[in-house]
Coordinates of C-alpha atoms in Angstrom, one line a residue:
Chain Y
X1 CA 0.0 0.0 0.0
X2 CA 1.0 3.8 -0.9
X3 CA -1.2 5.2 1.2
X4 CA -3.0 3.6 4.3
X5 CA -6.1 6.1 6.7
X6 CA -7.1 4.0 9.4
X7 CA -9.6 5.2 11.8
X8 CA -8.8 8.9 10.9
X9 CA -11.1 11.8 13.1
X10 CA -10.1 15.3 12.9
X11 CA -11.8 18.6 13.1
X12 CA -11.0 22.3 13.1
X13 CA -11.7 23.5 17.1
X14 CA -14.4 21.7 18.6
X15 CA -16.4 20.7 15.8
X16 CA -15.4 17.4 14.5
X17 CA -15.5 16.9 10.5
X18 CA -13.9 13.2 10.1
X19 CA -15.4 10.3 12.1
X20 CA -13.0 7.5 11.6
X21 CA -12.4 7.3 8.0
X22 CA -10.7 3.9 6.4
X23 CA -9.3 4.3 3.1
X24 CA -6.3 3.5 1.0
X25 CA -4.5 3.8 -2.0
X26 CA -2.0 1.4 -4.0
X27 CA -0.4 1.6 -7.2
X28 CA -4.0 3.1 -9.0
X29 CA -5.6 5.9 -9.0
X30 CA -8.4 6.6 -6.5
X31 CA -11.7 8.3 -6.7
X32 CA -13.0 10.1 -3.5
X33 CA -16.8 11.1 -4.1
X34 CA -19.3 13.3 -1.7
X35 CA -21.1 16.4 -1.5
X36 CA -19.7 19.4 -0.3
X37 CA -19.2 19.4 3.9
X38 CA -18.6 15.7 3.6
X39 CA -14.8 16.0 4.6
X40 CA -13.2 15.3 1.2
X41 CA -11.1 18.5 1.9
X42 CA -10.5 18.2 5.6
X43 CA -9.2 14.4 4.6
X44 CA -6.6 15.6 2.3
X45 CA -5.8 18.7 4.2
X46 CA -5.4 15.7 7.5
X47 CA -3.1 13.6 5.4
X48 CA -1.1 16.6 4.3
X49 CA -0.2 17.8 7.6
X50 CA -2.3 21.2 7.6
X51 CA -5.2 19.7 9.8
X52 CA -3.7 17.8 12.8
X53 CA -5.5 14.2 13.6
X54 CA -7.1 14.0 16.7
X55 CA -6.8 10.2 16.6
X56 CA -6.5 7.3 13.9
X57 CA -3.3 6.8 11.8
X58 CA -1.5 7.7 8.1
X59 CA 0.6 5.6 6.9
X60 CA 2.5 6.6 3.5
X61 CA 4.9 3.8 2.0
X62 CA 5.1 2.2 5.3
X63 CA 5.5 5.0 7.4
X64 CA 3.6 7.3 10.1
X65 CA 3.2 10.6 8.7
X66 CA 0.2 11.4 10.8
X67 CA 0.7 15.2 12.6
X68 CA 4.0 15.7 10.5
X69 CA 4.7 19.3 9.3
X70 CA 3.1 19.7 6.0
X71 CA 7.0 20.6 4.0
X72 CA 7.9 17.1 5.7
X73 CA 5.2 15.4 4.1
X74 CA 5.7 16.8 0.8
X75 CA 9.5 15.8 0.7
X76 CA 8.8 12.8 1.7
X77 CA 6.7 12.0 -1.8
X78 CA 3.2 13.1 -1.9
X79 CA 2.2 16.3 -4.1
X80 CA -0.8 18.0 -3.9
X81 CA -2.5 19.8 -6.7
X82 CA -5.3 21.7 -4.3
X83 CA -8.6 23.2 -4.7
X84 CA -7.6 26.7 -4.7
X85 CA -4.3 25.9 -6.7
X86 CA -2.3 28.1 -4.3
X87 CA 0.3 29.1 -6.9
X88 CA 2.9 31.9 -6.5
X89 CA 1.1 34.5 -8.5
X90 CA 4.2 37.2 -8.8
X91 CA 6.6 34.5 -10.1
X92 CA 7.1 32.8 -13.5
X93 CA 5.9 29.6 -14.9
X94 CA 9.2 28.5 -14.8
X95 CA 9.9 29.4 -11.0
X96 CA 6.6 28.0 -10.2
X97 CA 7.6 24.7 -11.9
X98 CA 11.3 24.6 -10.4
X99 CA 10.0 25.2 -7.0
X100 CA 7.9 21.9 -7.3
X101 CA 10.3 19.9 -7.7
X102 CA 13.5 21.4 -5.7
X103 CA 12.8 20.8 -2.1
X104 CA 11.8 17.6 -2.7
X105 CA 14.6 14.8 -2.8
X106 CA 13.3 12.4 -5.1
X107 CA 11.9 15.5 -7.8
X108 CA 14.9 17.6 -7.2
X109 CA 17.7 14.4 -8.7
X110 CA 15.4 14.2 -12.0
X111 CA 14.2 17.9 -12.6
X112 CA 15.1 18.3 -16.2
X113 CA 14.0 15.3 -17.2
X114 CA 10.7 16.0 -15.2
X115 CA 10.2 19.5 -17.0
X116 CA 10.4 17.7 -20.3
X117 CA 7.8 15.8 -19.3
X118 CA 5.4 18.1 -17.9
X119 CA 5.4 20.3 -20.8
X120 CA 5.0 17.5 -22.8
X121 CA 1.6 17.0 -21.0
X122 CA 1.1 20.6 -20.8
X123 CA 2.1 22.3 -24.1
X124 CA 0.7 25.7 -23.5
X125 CA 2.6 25.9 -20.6
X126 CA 6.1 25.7 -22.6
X127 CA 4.4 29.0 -24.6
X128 CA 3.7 30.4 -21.3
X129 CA 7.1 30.0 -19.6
X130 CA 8.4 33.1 -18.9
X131 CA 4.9 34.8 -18.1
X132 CA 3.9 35.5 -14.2
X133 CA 1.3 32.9 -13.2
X134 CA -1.2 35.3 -11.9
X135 CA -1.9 36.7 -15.9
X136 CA -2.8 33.1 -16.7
X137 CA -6.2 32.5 -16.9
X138 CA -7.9 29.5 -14.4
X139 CA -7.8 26.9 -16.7
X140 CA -3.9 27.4 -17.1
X141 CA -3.2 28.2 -13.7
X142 CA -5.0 24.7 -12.9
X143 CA -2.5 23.0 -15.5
X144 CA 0.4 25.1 -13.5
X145 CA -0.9 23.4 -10.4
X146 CA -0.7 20.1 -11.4
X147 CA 2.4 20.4 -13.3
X148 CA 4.2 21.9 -10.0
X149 CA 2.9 18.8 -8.3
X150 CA 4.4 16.5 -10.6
X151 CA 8.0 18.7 -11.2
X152 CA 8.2 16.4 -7.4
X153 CA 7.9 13.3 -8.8
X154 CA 5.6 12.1 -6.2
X155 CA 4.7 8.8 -5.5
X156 CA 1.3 9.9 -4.2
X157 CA -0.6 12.7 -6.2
X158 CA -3.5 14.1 -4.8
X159 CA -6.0 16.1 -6.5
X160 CA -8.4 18.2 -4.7
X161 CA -11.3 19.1 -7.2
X162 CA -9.2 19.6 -10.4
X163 CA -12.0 20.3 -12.2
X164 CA -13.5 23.5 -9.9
X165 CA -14.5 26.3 -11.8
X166 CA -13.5 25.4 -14.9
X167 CA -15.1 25.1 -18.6
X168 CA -16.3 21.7 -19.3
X169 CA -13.8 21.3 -22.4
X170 CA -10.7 22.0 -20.3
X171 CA -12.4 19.5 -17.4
X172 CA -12.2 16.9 -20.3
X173 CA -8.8 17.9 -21.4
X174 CA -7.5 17.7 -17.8
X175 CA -8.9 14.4 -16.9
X176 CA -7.3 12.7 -20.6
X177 CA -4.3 14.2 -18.6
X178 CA -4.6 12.2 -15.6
X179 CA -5.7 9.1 -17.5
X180 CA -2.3 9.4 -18.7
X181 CA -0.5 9.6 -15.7
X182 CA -2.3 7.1 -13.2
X183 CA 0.3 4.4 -15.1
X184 CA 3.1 5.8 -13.1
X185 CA 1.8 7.0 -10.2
X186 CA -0.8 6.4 -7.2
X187 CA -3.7 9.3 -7.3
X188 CA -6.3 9.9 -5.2
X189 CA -8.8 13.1 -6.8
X190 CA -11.7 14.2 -5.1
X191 CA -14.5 15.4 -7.6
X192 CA -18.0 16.9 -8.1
X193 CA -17.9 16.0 -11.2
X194 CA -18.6 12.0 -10.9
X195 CA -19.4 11.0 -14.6
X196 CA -15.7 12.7 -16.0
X197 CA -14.3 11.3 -13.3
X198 CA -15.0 7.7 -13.4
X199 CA -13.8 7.3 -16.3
X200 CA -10.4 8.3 -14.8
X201 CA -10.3 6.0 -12.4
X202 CA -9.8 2.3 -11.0
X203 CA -11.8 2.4 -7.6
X204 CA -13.8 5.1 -5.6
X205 CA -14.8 6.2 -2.3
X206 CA -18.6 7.9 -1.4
X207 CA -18.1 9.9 1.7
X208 CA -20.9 11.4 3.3
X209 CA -20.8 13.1 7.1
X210 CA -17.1 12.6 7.6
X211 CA -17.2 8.7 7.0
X212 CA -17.0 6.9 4.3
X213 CA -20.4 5.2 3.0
X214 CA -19.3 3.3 -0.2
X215 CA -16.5 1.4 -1.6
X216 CA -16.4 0.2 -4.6
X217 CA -14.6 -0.2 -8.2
X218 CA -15.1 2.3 -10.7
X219 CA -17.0 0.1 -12.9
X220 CA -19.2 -0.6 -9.7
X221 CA -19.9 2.9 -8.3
X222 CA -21.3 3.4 -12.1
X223 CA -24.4 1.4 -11.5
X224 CA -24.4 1.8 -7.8
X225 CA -28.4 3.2 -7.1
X226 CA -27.5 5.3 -4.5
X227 CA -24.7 6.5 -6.7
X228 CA -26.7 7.1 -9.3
X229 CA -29.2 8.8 -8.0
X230 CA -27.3 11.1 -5.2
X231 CA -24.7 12.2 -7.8
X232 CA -25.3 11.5 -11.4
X233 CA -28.8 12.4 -11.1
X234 CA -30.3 9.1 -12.8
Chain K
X1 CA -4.2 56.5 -22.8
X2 CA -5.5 59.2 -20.3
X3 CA -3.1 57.5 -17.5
X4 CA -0.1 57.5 -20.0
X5 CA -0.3 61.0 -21.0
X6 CA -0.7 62.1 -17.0
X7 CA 2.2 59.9 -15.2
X8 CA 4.6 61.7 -18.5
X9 CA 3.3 64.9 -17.4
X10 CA 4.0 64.4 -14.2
X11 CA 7.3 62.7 -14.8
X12 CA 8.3 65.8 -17.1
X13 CA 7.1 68.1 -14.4
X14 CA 9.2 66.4 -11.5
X15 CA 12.3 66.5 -14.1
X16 CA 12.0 70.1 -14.9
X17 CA 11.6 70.8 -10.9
X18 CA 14.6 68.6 -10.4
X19 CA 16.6 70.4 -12.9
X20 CA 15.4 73.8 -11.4
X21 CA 16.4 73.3 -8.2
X22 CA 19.9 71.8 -9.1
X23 CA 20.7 75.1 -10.7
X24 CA 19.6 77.3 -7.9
X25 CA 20.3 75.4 -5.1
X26 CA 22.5 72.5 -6.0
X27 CA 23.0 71.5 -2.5
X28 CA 19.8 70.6 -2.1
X29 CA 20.2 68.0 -4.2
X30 CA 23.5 66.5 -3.3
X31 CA 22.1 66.5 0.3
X32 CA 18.8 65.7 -0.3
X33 CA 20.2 62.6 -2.4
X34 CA 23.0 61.5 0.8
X35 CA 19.7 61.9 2.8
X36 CA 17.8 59.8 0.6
X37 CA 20.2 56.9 0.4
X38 CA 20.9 56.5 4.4
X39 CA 16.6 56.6 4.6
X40 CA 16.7 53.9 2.0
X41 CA 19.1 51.9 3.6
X42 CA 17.6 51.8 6.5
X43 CA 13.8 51.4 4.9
X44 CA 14.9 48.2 2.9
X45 CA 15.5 45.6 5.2
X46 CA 11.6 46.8 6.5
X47 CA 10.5 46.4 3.9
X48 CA 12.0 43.2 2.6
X49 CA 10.6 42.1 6.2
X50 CA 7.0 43.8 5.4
X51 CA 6.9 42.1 2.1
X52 CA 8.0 38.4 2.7
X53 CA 7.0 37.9 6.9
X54 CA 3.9 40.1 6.2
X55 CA 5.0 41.8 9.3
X56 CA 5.3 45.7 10.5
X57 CA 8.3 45.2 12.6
X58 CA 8.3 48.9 14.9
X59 CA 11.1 47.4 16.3
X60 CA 12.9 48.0 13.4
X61 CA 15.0 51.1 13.7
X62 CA 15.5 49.9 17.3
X63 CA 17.7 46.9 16.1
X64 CA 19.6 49.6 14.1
X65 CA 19.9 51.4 17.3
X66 CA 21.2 48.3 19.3
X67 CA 23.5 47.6 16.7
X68 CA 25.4 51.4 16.5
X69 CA 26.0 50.6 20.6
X70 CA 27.4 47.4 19.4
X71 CA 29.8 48.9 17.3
X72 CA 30.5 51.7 19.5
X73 CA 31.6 49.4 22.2
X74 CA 33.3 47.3 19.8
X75 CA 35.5 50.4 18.0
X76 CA 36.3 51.8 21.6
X77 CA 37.6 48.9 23.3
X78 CA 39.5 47.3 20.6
X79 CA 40.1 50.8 18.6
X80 CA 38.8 50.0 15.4
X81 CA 37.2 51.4 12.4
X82 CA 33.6 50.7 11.8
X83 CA 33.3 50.0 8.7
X84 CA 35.9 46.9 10.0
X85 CA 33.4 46.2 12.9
X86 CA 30.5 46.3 10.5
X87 CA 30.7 42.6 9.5
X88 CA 31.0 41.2 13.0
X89 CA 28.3 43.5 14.1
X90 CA 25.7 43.1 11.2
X91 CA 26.3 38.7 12.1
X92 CA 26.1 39.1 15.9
X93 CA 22.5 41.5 14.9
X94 CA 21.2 38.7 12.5
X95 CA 21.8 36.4 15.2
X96 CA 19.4 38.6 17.4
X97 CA 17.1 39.1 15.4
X98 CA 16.7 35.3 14.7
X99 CA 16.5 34.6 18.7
X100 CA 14.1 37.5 18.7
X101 CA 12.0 36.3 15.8
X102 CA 12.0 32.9 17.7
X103 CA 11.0 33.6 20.5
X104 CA 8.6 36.6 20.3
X105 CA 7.4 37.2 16.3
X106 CA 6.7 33.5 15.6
X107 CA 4.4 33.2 18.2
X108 CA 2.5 35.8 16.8
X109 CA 2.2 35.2 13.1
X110 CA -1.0 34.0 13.0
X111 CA -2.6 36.6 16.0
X112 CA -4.6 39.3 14.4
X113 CA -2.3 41.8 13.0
X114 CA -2.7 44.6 16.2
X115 CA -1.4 42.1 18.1
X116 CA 1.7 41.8 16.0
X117 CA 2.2 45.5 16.0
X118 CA 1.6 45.6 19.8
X119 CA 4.5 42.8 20.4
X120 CA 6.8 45.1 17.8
X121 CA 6.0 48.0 19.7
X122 CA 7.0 46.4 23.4
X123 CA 10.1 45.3 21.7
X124 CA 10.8 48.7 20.5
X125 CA 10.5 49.8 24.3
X126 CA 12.3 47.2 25.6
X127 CA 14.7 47.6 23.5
X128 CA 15.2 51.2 24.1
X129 CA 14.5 50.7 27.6
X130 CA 17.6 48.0 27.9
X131 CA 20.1 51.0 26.1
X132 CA 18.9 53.5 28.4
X133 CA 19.5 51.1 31.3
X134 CA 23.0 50.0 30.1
X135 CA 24.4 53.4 27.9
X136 CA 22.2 55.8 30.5
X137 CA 20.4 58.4 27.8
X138 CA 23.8 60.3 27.6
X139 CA 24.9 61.2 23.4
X140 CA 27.8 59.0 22.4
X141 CA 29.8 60.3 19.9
X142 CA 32.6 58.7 17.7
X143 CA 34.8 60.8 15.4
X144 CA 36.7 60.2 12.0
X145 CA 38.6 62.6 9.5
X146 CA 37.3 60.9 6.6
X147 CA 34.0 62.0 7.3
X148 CA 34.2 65.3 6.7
X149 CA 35.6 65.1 3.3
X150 CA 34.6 67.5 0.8
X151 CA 34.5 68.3 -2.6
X152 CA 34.0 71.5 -4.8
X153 CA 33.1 72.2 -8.1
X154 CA 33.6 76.1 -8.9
X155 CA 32.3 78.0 -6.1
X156 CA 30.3 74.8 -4.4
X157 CA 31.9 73.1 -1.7
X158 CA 29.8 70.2 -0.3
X159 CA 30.8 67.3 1.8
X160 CA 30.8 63.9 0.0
X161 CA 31.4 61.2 2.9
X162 CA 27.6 60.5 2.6
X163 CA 27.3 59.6 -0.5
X164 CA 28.2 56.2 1.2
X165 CA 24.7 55.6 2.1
X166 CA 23.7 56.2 -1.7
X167 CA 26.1 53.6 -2.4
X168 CA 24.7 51.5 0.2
X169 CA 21.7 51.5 -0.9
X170 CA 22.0 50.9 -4.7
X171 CA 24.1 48.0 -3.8
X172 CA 21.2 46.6 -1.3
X173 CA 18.5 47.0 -4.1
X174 CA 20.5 45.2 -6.3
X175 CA 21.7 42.5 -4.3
X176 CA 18.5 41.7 -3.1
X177 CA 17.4 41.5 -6.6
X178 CA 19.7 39.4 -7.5
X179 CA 19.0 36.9 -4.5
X180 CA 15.2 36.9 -4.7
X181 CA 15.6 36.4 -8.7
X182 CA 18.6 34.1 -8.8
X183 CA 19.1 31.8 -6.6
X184 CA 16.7 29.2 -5.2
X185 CA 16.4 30.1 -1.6
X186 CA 15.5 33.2 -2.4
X187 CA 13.0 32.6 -4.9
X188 CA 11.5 30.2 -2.5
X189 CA 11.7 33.0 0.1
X190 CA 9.3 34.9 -2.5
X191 CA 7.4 32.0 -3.1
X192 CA 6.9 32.0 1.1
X193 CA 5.8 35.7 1.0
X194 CA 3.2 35.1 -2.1
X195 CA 1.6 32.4 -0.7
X196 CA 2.9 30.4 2.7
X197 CA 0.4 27.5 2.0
X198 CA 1.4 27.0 -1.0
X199 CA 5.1 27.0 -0.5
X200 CA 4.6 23.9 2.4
X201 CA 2.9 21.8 0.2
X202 CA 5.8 21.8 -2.4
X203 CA 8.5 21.3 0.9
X204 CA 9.8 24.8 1.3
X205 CA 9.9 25.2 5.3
X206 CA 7.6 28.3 5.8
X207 CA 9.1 28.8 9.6
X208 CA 12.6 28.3 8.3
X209 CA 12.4 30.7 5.7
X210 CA 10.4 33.5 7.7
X211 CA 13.2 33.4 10.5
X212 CA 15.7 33.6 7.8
X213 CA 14.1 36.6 5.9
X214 CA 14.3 38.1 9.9
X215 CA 17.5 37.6 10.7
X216 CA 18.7 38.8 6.9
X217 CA 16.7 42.0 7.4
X218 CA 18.2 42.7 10.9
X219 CA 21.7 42.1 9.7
X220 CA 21.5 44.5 7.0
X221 CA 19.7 47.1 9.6
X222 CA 22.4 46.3 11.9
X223 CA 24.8 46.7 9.3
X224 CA 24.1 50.3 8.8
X225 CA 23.7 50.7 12.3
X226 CA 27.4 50.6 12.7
X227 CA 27.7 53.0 9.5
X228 CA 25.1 55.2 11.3
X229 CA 27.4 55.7 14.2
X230 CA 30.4 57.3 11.7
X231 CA 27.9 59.9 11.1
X232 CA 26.1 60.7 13.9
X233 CA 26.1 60.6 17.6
X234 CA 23.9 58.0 19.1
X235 CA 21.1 57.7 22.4
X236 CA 18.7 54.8 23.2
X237 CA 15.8 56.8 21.1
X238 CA 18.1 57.2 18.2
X239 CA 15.9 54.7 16.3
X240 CA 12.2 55.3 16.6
X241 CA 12.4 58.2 13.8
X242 CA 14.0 56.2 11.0
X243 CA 11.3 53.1 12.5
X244 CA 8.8 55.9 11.4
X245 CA 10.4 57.3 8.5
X246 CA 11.4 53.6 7.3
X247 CA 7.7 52.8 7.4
X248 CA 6.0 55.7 5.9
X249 CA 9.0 55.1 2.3
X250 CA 7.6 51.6 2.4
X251 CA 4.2 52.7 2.4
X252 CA 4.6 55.4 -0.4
X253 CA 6.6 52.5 -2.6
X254 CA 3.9 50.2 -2.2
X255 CA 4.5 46.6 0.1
X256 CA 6.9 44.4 -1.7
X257 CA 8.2 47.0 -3.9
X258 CA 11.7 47.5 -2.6
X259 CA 13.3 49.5 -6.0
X260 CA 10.0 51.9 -4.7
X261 CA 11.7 52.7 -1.5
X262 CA 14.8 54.3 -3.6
X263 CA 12.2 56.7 -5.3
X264 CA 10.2 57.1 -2.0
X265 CA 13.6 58.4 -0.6
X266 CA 15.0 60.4 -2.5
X267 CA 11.4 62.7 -2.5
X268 CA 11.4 62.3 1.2
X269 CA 15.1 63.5 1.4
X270 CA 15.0 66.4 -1.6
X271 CA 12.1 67.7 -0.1
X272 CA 13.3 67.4 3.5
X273 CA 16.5 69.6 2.5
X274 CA 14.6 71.7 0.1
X275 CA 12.9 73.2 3.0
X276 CA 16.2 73.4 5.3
X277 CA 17.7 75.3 2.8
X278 CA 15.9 78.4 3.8
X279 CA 16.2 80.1 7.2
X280 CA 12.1 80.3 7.8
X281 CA 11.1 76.6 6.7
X282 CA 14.2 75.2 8.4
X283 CA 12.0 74.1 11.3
X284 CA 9.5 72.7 8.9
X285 CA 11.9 69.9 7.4
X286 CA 10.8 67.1 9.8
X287 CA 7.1 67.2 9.1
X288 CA 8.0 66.4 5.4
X289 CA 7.3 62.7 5.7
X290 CA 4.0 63.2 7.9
X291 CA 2.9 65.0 4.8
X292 CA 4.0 62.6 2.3
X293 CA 2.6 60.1 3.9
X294 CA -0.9 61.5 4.3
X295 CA -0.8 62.6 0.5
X296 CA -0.3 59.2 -0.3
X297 CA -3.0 57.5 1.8
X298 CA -5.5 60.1 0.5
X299 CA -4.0 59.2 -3.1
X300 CA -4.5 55.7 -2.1
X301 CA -8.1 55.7 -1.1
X302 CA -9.1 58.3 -3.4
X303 CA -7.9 55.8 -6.8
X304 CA -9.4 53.1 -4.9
X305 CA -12.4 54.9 -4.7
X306 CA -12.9 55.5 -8.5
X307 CA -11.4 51.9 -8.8

């Protein structure tokens, strides 16, 4: 396993979000479904080290990360491409990208190489180099997200609503992106948007009131009723 | 268009005033501009503090303060030069200022932002406080023959030891350019000032980095502290007006815009000596900034009114 959550609860003050969540990740990419308030967010932002656990355990590649300082947990492997992108708006595309991959070990030993490769994936991006990231528009600032995350060479990417606020042709465009990568690496995505999304992915999650209700395979949550009705509205 | 055609106007106008003067009154110039570099070398390190820690540090002119005692007990027991002490001095000051940052600004990063000028505030009084204690209010005066060195041009004579703090100056603007755009740590240290959470989850230590920027800014204030001392004679409140001045170039340059506070200073220090040069508005010279900064506040809110 990549990525093991046992019997996660967390919260922010007194009010408690997560109640003992299971989940885990291996060499595949992971789907992580719910409405908003379910605690999609607060179980990313748990794993990554900016939400302390109150109790439970998170295990990456073997190991306890659970309470570690979020820079720890991201040198040790696990990129995240997050909802609100959290770019650095005054610096280039270039610096944005660099900065992904330097204080990370395992990014930092392969970083050309690892350019190549995201603009590969990203081709506007290459046009865009030298441009500051805050004149990009949201689409491309999403693609400069999720290139950043992947200058690290992560073993674990997580992606927290990649498709948020953006035009349905670019939501199509990113997912084909991620179909790409879940060959060489473990994701877990959290998503509104179900019907793109399971398409991207091997196995799933439905979370609802900070606990996780469903578990299934991709092909499974498709015809689930409860799926079908609650998110893809059939 | 409109906003083209105005800032060339008012570019041309501040030329042709510029140009004016200098044939007048040339020293106003040459004086305003030494004045100008020492407030921008001071103002910098604030600012660079203001701009990546997100913090008003009050305390600021205080550590510059702390720093001329340094020296001045430094050069008087072991008899040497300043600008010899100033290396030693500007470390021992970074070190300080990372302690200080430790101990006291850290905890208070994430407090609401009165509560961070509050704590700078009581370190400014402590600070001052601890000098007065130690040095007793008494002046303290070093003196050197190259600082009265002087130049003339035809019938001008004018003294040209400041100009050092020009130099200074330049030579911080650019250096500082050159780390924030060049090298990793500092771009990482503008990463940290753009957007904290975003610079932990790519691995860049936000803590690390913010004590850092501190104890980088201190050490350059503590820097010119023991340049400060060549100049001038020093007490325990020697640092609250450049704290004040320091601020009010930052605000007029705009937070993070440290080539700004070069411009900001030079207007704050031509104007300054524009008015010493005549015997009635000689007293008038220090209210300068108070009404620099006011214009620019009103300038502020007014453009963000039709904004």
């Amino acid at each position: 396993m990549i990525l093991e959550v046992k019997k996660l609860q967390t919260g922010y003050g007194k009010l408690q979000v997560l109640r003992g969540v299971d989940l885990c990740v291996g060499k595949e990419s992971v789907g992580l479904f719910g409405p908003n308030g379910a605690g999609k967010t607060t179980l990313i932002n748990a794993i990554m080290g900016i939400v302390k656990p109150w109790s439970g355990a998170i295990e990456f590649e073997g190991k306890s990360i659970a309470g570690q300082a979020t820079h720890l947990v991201a040198r040790s492997g696990i990129a995240l491409v997050p909802q609100e992108r959290e770019l650095f708006p005054g610096l280039s595309v270039a610096d944005n990208l660099e900065l992904g991959a330097v204080y990370v070990p395992r990014g930092k030993a392969i970083k050309a190489q690892q350019l190549e490769i995201v603009l590969e994936l990203f081709p506007i991006l290459k046009e865009r180099i030298k441009q500051y990231v805050g004149t990009l528009s949201g689409g491309q600032q999403r693609m400069v997200a999720i290139a950043r995350a992947l200058m690290a060479n992560p073993a674990l990417l997580i992606l927290d609503e990649p498709s948020l606020g953006l035009q349905p042709s670019i939501v199509a465009e990113v997912f084909d992106r991620l179909s790409i990568l879940k060959k060489d690496i473990a994701i877990l995505v959290t998503e509104q948007n179900v019907r793109e999304s399971l398409k991207a992915i091997d196995r799933g999650y439905v979370m609802e009131n900070g606990a996780i209700v469903i578990e299934d395979t991709a092909k499974g949550l498709a015809t689930n009723p409860h799926v079908l009705s609650a998110y893809l509205g059939i | 268009m409109a906003n083209k055609r105005n800032a060339a106007i008012f570019a041309a106008l501040i030329v042709a005033a510029v140009a004016g003067i200098l044939v007048w009154r040339p020293t106003v110039i040459i004086y305003g501009l030494q004045a100008a570099g020492l407030y921008a070398s001071i103002a910098i390190p604030m600012g660079l503090i203001l701009g990546i820690v997100h913090i008003v540090n009050l305390a600021h002119g205080e550590f510059m303060m702390v720093a001329a005692y340094l020296t001045y007990m430094v050069c008087t027991a072991l008899g040497i030069d300043p600008f010899v002490a100033m290396i030693p001095v500007a470390l021992v000051t970074a070190l300080v200022g990372f302690i200080v940052y430790k101990l006291t600004i850290r905890q208070a990063l994430k407090a609401p932002e009165l509560n961070q000028l509050i704590l700078t505030f009581g370190l400014a009084i402590s600070l001052t406080q601890l000098a007065n204690l130690l040095f007793t209010s008494q002046t303290r005066k070093m003196s050197f023959g190259y600082v009265s060195a002087s130049l003339s041009i035809g019938e001008l004579s004018f003294g040209v030891y400041n100009f050092v703090f020009v130099a200074i100056a330049v030579l911080m603007v650019i250096g500082l350019r050159l780390f924030l755009t060049r090298t990793t740590a500092g771009k990482a240290a503008l990463a940290v000032g753009q957007n904290p959470k975003g610079a932990a989850i790519v691995g860049i230590d936000v803590d690390k980095t913010y004590g850092l920027v501190f104890a980088l800014a201190t050490g350059m204030v503590g820097m010119m502290g023991a340049i400060f001392i060549t100049r001038s004679s020093i007490f325990p409140a020697v640092g609250s007006p450049f704290t004040m001045k320091s601020f009010c170039l930052i605000a007029m340059a705009g937070i993070g815009n440290i080539p700004g506070i070069l411009g900001a200073s030079v207007l704050l220090g031509i104007s300054e000596n524009f008015l010493k040069a005549f015997r009635e508005t000689r007293g008038w010279a220090d209210i300068v900034f108070f009404v620099l900064i006011i214009t620019v506040i009103l300038g502020r809110s007014i453009k963000g009114k039709k904004a």
